[in-house]
Amino acid sequence: QQQHEDLSTKKLRLTKPSKSAALHVDLCKATSPADALQYLLQFARKPVEVESVEGVVRILLEHYYKENDASVRLKIASLLGLLSKTAGFSPDCIMDDAINTLQNEKSHQVLAQLLDTLLVIGTKLPENPSVRMRLVEVACKHLTDSSHGVRNKCLQLIGCLGPVEKGVAKEAESQAAKDVQKIIGDHFNDQDPRVRTAAIKAMLQLHERGLKLQQAIYSQACKLLADDYEQVRSAAVQLIWVLSQLYPESIVPIPSSNEEIRLVDDAFGKICHMVSDGSWVVRVQAAKLLGSMQQVSSHFLEQTLDKKLMSDLRRKRTAHERAKELYSSGEFSSGRKWGDDAPKEEIDTGAVNLIESGACGAFVHGLEDEMYEVRIAAVEALCMLAQSSPSFAEKCLDFLVDMFNDEIEEVRLQSIHTMRKISNNITLREDQLDTVLAVLEDSSRDIREALHELLCCTNVSTKEGIHLALVELLKNLTKYPTDRESIWKCLKFLGSRHPTLVLPLVPELLSTHPFFDTPEPDMDDPAYIAVLVLIFNAAKSCPTMPALFSDHTFRHYAYLRDSLSHLVPPLRLPGRKLVSSAVSPSITPNEDPSQQFLHQSLERVYNFQHLDPRGIQELLEFTIRDLQRLGELQSELAGMADFTATYLQCQLLLIKALQEKLWNVAAPLYLKQNALASAAAKQILEETYKMEFMYSGVESRQVVIIHHMRLQAKALQLIVTARTTRGVEPLFGMCEKFLQEVDSFQRCFISELPHMQGSFVDKLLDLMPRLVTSKPSEVVKILQTTLRQSTFLHLPLPEQLHRATANIIEPTGESDNPLRFTSGLVVALDVDATLEHVQDPQGTVKVQVLYPDGQAQLIHPKPADFRNPGPGRHRLITQVYLSHTAWTEPCQIEVRLLLAYNSNRSKASTRIPKSTWNESLEAFPPSENSIEGTIPFSKPVKVYIMPKPARR
Amino acid sequence: MPEIKVTPLGAGQDVGRSCILVSIAGKNVMLDCGMHMGYNDDRRFPDFSYITQNGRLTDFLDCVIISHFHLDHCGALPYFSEMVGYDGPIYMTHPTKAICPILLEDYRKITVDKKGETNFFTSQMIKDCMKKVVAVHLHQTVQVDEELEIKAYYAGHVLGAAMFQIKVGCESVVYTGDYNMTPDRHLGAAWIDKCRPDLLITESTYATTIRDSKRCRERDFLKKVHETVERGGKVLIPVFALGRAQELCILLETFWERMNLKAPIYFSTGLTEKANHYYKLFITWTNQKIRKTFVQRNMFEFKHIKAFDRAFADNPGPMVVFATPGMLHAGQSLQIFRKWAGNEKNMVIMPGYCVQGTVGHKILSGQRKLEMEGRQILEVKMQVEYMSFSAHADAKGIMQLIRQAEPSNVLLVHGEAKKMEFLKQKIEQEFHVSCFMPANGETTTILTNPCIPVDISLGLLKRETAIGPVPDAKKPKLMHGSLLMKDNSFRLVSPEQALKELGLAEHQLRFTCRVHIQDPRKEHETVLRVYNHLKGILKDYSVQHLPDGSITVESILIQATAHSEDQGTKVLLVSWTYQDEELGSYLTSLLKKGLPQST
């Protein structure tokens, strides 16, 4: 009613028809329950303003008491809950009313809904323990209700709102805290499975909220594991797990015997038991949780992989054991004969335990499960357990290797990844390696690449193993030539990890002969390169190896060291004056010569001030060339070298532009020359964007310099425009814009300004008061002189700098067969590319398609198309849809990858990683000078396509 | 005491000729109707005269259930239904119904056309027999008659194999047929809910075996095939038409797909081809992977596997051929074997067990020189491999199923007596349930203790739960009502209604009791003392002192009068209806102890 008065007095409110008033009228009009329900449903569709929530609630409650129909009351109750969720509304004022409604309610459904509303109210008032206590009391009172729905809600409410604080001052409250667990525990054997589930969930909720559960619940929870209903068992497994984490070291008795074991071991055994449950939901749950029980004792852990085989009551060895035995007896892979696996010793019938209550064989079952969800969960759990226990890792190897042949690719991939993660702890036996390598022929690229990754960090025990791996990898290479890079990389690590094992293989691999010269192998053969990569990497830490090389091997080394420097390490070769042999070993790696060279050349450049302009230009040109070459040679310095080279290039362009004759001549005469200056300005701008966005590891120190360079370019642009355009009007706008930019530069990088003594900006800021007041023509003049006089800023180098690169693997661009499709329809083109050092590729990487008619299409790949095989690396596998009108002849289109940037994003000196587009918009309101653009960062690939005219 | 009787006519302590008679609550059910592989005389079929000497079988059997299409489970069906005579319903799953006649026809052809037997069932009989079949779906409850119902569960093993639950009232039996607890490349694992049957009849083929993981065997198999093919050799895999053949086909097909192999794979035409057709149709009966991917591609539409032609055997280059029959004793597989045996590059893989006397058995036992018909000597240079791919549950699997179903009795069939003995002992030890293993013709009787459902009227239930303390889940609750047994149904109704329905007048039964108390005081004082005493003790009950000088405790009346002879003794008259018997007797015993000395 108060609300009504308010409405009538305030005119402003009346313009907006209030919801409460409308609702009231509607509800009064409603003649039947169905009508009222309709009104309520309509009402619920629109949001309610915070101010009128209370009024609406009052009206609803008023109607609630009058209503006879349960369904309408139910809707009102649910609306109450919805309304109390309104942001900014504090529901404590309606709590009493809500509790009161419970008193006389007869319908179970409405009761349940009301309790739900109370739950919402309770969660909205976290800072009010007395309210919570009251609500919990109300819930406890209704726990005896005959409907499962009501009991369900009560338990949920107790779980969410029950007091968890232990050391509350008041005695009564801590008493209640104890009670909460007991009350919930009493409902563990409720007659309704839904209530049982709710009780366990409430208990888990209490745990999540920080209440320490009592250990006494454990035995109760164990009983629930044998429940008839899967949701109860599933929740019970969780509860057992929680308890095992809370009380890992307490001792529990084993029923039917006098022994006692640690609780975590007992729980582990019980959860293992659930891995062979009837319901797959429970099995998944159990298998997942096993992985996180790392405190379990190793004795129990190893049992999970144990499965005693027998045949006709005689002990039989598993295939794994047989393989191991074959291996240790020195014989490798015999063909299996009939009866090879014939059982040997007799088993004592009494000793065979067919259903072990413990952990026996849990993983054996889990990995053989029917549902792949369970198998994946089991593999994940194996991975986690093996990471924490080397001995277990060794044992589970056989099983993981077996999983490489699963029927579902996801499972295979997962097990390969798992194996990679635990590879530090294991050494592969030959027979295991054999199985692993067999998967190299898999037609799925993901699988093969994952396997290469795995081989990179695998330990092999024998030289035969290395040989086997090499042979299989070469086989893979011939079958899938696109895997070249990945295989070479794999062999690089394989070589450097096992130098001593490679050593005895060298003569065979290089097919050298003690007496005869052998023909020189083809240098361009990828397989030969692969062998060399293996050998050279092994030779790095094995100084005796080069003695086995023949002459052409040395020559090939020199060639490969140059052409594939990232795969071939520097070697110290005897009797050869190579760069690396000249270096004394005392030099520490971070002072390695190429790095020194980089710094020295930069040093030289920065001190050029005293040189004449001609000399400066030459010096810059030389340095740029040197740096580019260095980048090609030294892959680890490539980012750094490119970065600085780009910077120097910008400077060079600036200097060149400023030395143009056009500055001395009246503008209209030299329209042609200014093309060079404005082109330079444009290029510098482009390069600065590249510097800012294409390199990962750029710090704010560099960002300042880059922005500074950009500012200079803009100044240059302004000057050029001033010289070439007649009239002053357009200049006004430009000048103003430029000055704004200077201003914002100052604001953004205020902390860095002291480092920029004598720079363009420094001088400009000094002149700022004058600039603001002067005419455009004067501004231009000032700018010109400052630009000429300003010093070249020293670009500090960050620790790590990597250039974002992309390489399109597919389409290869070699096909002569055009992709034919009917015009007007679309054709899907598979694009497969590797990205390196791209931050947040999901947001920035785009695919561009250029049609011969100049039409360009920009495609945003789905976030799911990006895979992350390793740190700093991404893989884009996507489909691009092409379409065009009909052509008479097949023609080539270009596909390339672009890196999108937005200058706003780095406005602040700190970058925000992984900010979504929306967030960045909120954080930086778009200013008029925000520039969005794209940088092409992959070589374009040509695809031959042919849209045919549609047939009638 | 009600009982369940089980008599195996076949498969009792034996493998083959599965046929088990079950009598449960007056219903007779026959489970499976198989033939025995080992015999060619009368013993190959179960002895149906055990059921009835004269008179039609239809009168004695309520239904027949066939678990799956293997001949040792359905081979005698046409003989039983057409030649012996049975017209009642025969239940089997849809795939079984589809494939069963093909196998029966094949069996008939071999026996009649090849071996020249007469007095065997004809093609028409097979057709007539199949007309009596009622197909069921998984988990579908089929009402055979008003009381008997059956329900099928997935059993793995072969396409369409099912376990059946037979239920009459509260008594139930589960028959597993053959089942497999580990999934394979084309079928899932058997599954049953916690149905807690009175009896579980389970197969026990591998009662004493715990098998290695399937993966190792699969991997070995694939590796061997792959190596041989890479060497340029030919691989011969003799198989039976159904079951394993499809599993191996899927296995090779996916492997070829994965590894991008090009060598051709063939399977012999005829039966296998026909069967593949059904595998394509019954996708819902296969495993998770096939079920999930069939929208893109039906796994049984083989890309790499083509039909075999006799002429292909002489083609150069590597190939893999699946050929029937599985034991290399005749037919196509033997022909191909003879052609390829001489080359050491080739390989033959025996995927199953071979009966003694067959070529398969000979080469598996290491014989390298075989004498063929016509005194020819065949030298076997090709490699011989044995790979067991069996689709029966091993001992662990059997135990797992028992754990899932939680039966109160277990009965073992379809296995060897010696092995059963071991499993029986294990089951009794681990689950503490009794386990039986009858021989053929031996009847096992199992006593059951079925619960009897009684209908209760809602009014009575609500009324009774409202009385007394709040219902507690942990304690049984006492109720009052009248049990009406009428027209074969049980009802619990309120006494008033029972009287009304039976047309009886209500009689009240009252107990009265006199208690003597030594109390010299006046009557009303005594009454007051008694009142205070009771009030003090019976706090939960309403104790009232009425103006006429009597006390009521709930509905129990207590009056006190002075003894006619001895004024010092008061006589307390306690009177209660029989409903309050409990409280009444308690009250009298309380009063008999006397009143506390007033101070």
PDB file of N, CA and C in Angstrom, chain B residues 17-19 30 32-36 44-46 48 66 70-84 104 107 121 129:
ATOM      1  N   ARG B  17      23.892 -78.948 -25.946  1.00  0.00           N
ATOM      2  CA  ARG B  17      22.516 -79.410 -25.743  1.00  0.00           C
ATOM      3  C   ARG B  17      21.841 -78.702 -24.569  1.00  0.00           C
ATOM      4  N   SER B  18      22.013 -77.383 -24.499  1.00  0.00           N
ATOM      5  CA  SER B  18      21.414 -76.660 -23.380  1.00  0.00           C
ATOM      6  C   SER B  18      19.910 -76.807 -23.397  1.00  0.00           C
ATOM      7  N   CYS B  19      19.360 -77.230 -22.291  1.00  0.00           N
ATOM      8  CA  CYS B  19      17.911 -77.375 -22.169  1.00  0.00           C
ATOM      9  C   CYS B  19      17.594 -77.552 -20.698  1.00  0.00           C
ATOM     10  N   MET B  30      10.710 -73.771 -20.219  1.00  0.00           N
ATOM     11  CA  MET B  30      11.889 -74.450 -20.747  1.00  0.00           C
ATOM     12  C   MET B  30      12.876 -73.406 -21.246  1.00  0.00           C
ATOM     13  N   ASP B  32      16.079 -72.669 -23.331  1.00  0.00           N
ATOM     14  CA  ASP B  32      16.915 -73.142 -24.423  1.00  0.00           C
ATOM     15  C   ASP B  32      16.505 -74.535 -24.889  1.00  0.00           C
ATOM     16  N   CYS B  33      16.862 -74.810 -26.118  1.00  0.00           N
ATOM     17  CA  CYS B  33      16.471 -76.094 -26.702  1.00  0.00           C
ATOM     18  C   CYS B  33      17.560 -76.441 -27.712  1.00  0.00           C
ATOM     19  N   GLY B  34      18.695 -76.887 -27.205  1.00  0.00           N
ATOM     20  CA  GLY B  34      19.864 -77.014 -28.068  1.00  0.00           C
ATOM     21  C   GLY B  34      20.182 -78.432 -28.468  1.00  0.00           C
ATOM     22  N   MET B  35      21.160 -78.551 -29.396  1.00  0.00           N
ATOM     23  CA  MET B  35      21.614 -79.869 -29.808  1.00  0.00           C
ATOM     24  C   MET B  35      23.053 -80.048 -29.328  1.00  0.00           C
ATOM     25  N   HIS B  36      23.503 -81.290 -29.331  1.00  0.00           N
ATOM     26  CA  HIS B  36      24.860 -81.588 -28.888  1.00  0.00           C
ATOM     27  C   HIS B  36      25.741 -81.836 -30.101  1.00  0.00           C
ATOM     28  N   ARG B  44      21.832 -86.422 -29.454  1.00  0.00           N
ATOM     29  CA  ARG B  44      22.136 -85.044 -29.823  1.00  0.00           C
ATOM     30  C   ARG B  44      21.026 -84.072 -29.397  1.00  0.00           C
ATOM     31  N   PHE B  45      19.779 -84.590 -29.237  1.00  0.00           N
ATOM     32  CA  PHE B  45      18.700 -83.724 -28.772  1.00  0.00           C
ATOM     33  C   PHE B  45      18.338 -84.073 -27.340  1.00  0.00           C
ATOM     34  N   PRO B  46      17.824 -83.119 -26.617  1.00  0.00           N
ATOM     35  CA  PRO B  46      17.396 -83.437 -25.243  1.00  0.00           C
ATOM     36  C   PRO B  46      16.262 -84.462 -25.251  1.00  0.00           C
ATOM     37  N   PHE B  48      12.961 -85.196 -24.599  1.00  0.00           N
ATOM     38  CA  PHE B  48      11.739 -84.470 -24.253  1.00  0.00           C
ATOM     39  C   PHE B  48      10.686 -85.364 -23.623  1.00  0.00           C
ATOM     40  N   ILE B  66      14.581 -68.931 -25.708  1.00  0.00           N
ATOM     41  CA  ILE B  66      15.868 -69.234 -26.358  1.00  0.00           C
ATOM     42  C   ILE B  66      16.801 -68.050 -26.095  1.00  0.00           C
ATOM     43  N   HIS B  70      23.181 -69.705 -31.107  1.00  0.00           N
ATOM     44  CA  HIS B  70      24.106 -70.829 -31.276  1.00  0.00           C
ATOM     45  C   HIS B  70      23.334 -72.153 -31.258  1.00  0.00           C
ATOM     46  N   LEU B  71      23.795 -73.100 -32.086  1.00  0.00           N
ATOM     47  CA  LEU B  71      23.017 -74.321 -32.243  1.00  0.00           C
ATOM     48  C   LEU B  71      22.925 -75.140 -30.962  1.00  0.00           C
ATOM     49  N   ASP B  72      23.918 -75.013 -30.098  1.00  0.00           N
ATOM     50  CA  ASP B  72      23.805 -75.774 -28.857  1.00  0.00           C
ATOM     51  C   ASP B  72      22.794 -75.120 -27.913  1.00  0.00           C
ATOM     52  N   HIS B  73      22.157 -74.036 -28.370  1.00  0.00           N
ATOM     53  CA  HIS B  73      21.100 -73.428 -27.570  1.00  0.00           C
ATOM     54  C   HIS B  73      19.765 -73.417 -28.298  1.00  0.00           C
ATOM     55  N   CYS B  74      19.800 -73.599 -29.628  1.00  0.00           N
ATOM     56  CA  CYS B  74      18.516 -73.568 -30.335  1.00  0.00           C
ATOM     57  C   CYS B  74      18.401 -74.688 -31.381  1.00  0.00           C
ATOM     58  N   GLY B  75      19.384 -75.578 -31.457  1.00  0.00           N
ATOM     59  CA  GLY B  75      19.424 -76.553 -32.548  1.00  0.00           C
ATOM     60  C   GLY B  75      18.289 -77.553 -32.568  1.00  0.00           C
ATOM     61  N   ALA B  76      17.709 -77.824 -31.408  1.00  0.00           N
ATOM     62  CA  ALA B  76      16.659 -78.847 -31.357  1.00  0.00           C
ATOM     63  C   ALA B  76      15.270 -78.253 -31.474  1.00  0.00           C
ATOM     64  N   LEU B  77      15.219 -76.950 -31.699  1.00  0.00           N
ATOM     65  CA  LEU B  77      13.929 -76.263 -31.638  1.00  0.00           C
ATOM     66  C   LEU B  77      12.900 -76.788 -32.652  1.00  0.00           C
ATOM     67  N   PRO B  78      13.248 -76.932 -33.944  1.00  0.00           N
ATOM     68  CA  PRO B  78      12.244 -77.443 -34.887  1.00  0.00           C
ATOM     69  C   PRO B  78      11.828 -78.871 -34.558  1.00  0.00           C
ATOM     70  N   TYR B  79      12.771 -79.675 -34.130  1.00  0.00           N
ATOM     71  CA  TYR B  79      12.461 -81.047 -33.729  1.00  0.00           C
ATOM     72  C   TYR B  79      11.461 -81.035 -32.587  1.00  0.00           C
ATOM     73  N   PHE B  80      11.735 -80.171 -31.624  1.00  0.00           N
ATOM     74  CA  PHE B  80      10.917 -80.087 -30.418  1.00  0.00           C
ATOM     75  C   PHE B  80       9.513 -79.576 -30.733  1.00  0.00           C
ATOM     76  N   SER B  81       9.453 -78.515 -31.541  1.00  0.00           N
ATOM     77  CA  SER B  81       8.133 -77.905 -31.741  1.00  0.00           C
ATOM     78  C   SER B  81       7.330 -78.616 -32.826  1.00  0.00           C
ATOM     79  N   GLU B  82       8.018 -79.113 -33.847  1.00  0.00           N
ATOM     80  CA  GLU B  82       7.260 -79.687 -34.957  1.00  0.00           C
ATOM     81  C   GLU B  82       7.156 -81.205 -34.885  1.00  0.00           C
ATOM     82  N   MET B  83       8.255 -81.857 -34.522  1.00  0.00           N
ATOM     83  CA  MET B  83       8.224 -83.313 -34.556  1.00  0.00           C
ATOM     84  C   MET B  83       7.706 -83.900 -33.262  1.00  0.00           C
ATOM     85  N   VAL B  84       8.129 -83.305 -32.125  1.00  0.00           N
ATOM     86  CA  VAL B  84       7.557 -83.766 -30.858  1.00  0.00           C
ATOM     87  C   VAL B  84       6.203 -83.099 -30.644  1.00  0.00           C
ATOM     88  N   LEU B 104      19.786 -72.863 -38.561  1.00  0.00           N
ATOM     89  CA  LEU B 104      19.069 -74.135 -38.524  1.00  0.00           C
ATOM     90  C   LEU B 104      19.040 -74.752 -39.919  1.00  0.00           C
ATOM     91  N   TYR B 107      22.379 -76.139 -40.704  1.00  0.00           N
ATOM     92  CA  TYR B 107      22.556 -77.378 -39.940  1.00  0.00           C
ATOM     93  C   TYR B 107      21.790 -78.522 -40.611  1.00  0.00           C
ATOM     94  N   PHE B 121      14.296 -82.888 -39.315  1.00  0.00           N
ATOM     95  CA  PHE B 121      13.313 -81.840 -39.618  1.00  0.00           C
ATOM     96  C   PHE B 121      13.600 -81.213 -40.985  1.00  0.00           C
ATOM     97  N   CYS B 129       8.151 -73.582 -37.297  1.00  0.00           N
ATOM     98  CA  CYS B 129       8.641 -73.378 -35.926  1.00  0.00           C
ATOM     99  C   CYS B 129       8.847 -71.889 -35.660  1.00  0.00           C
TER     100      CYS B 129
END
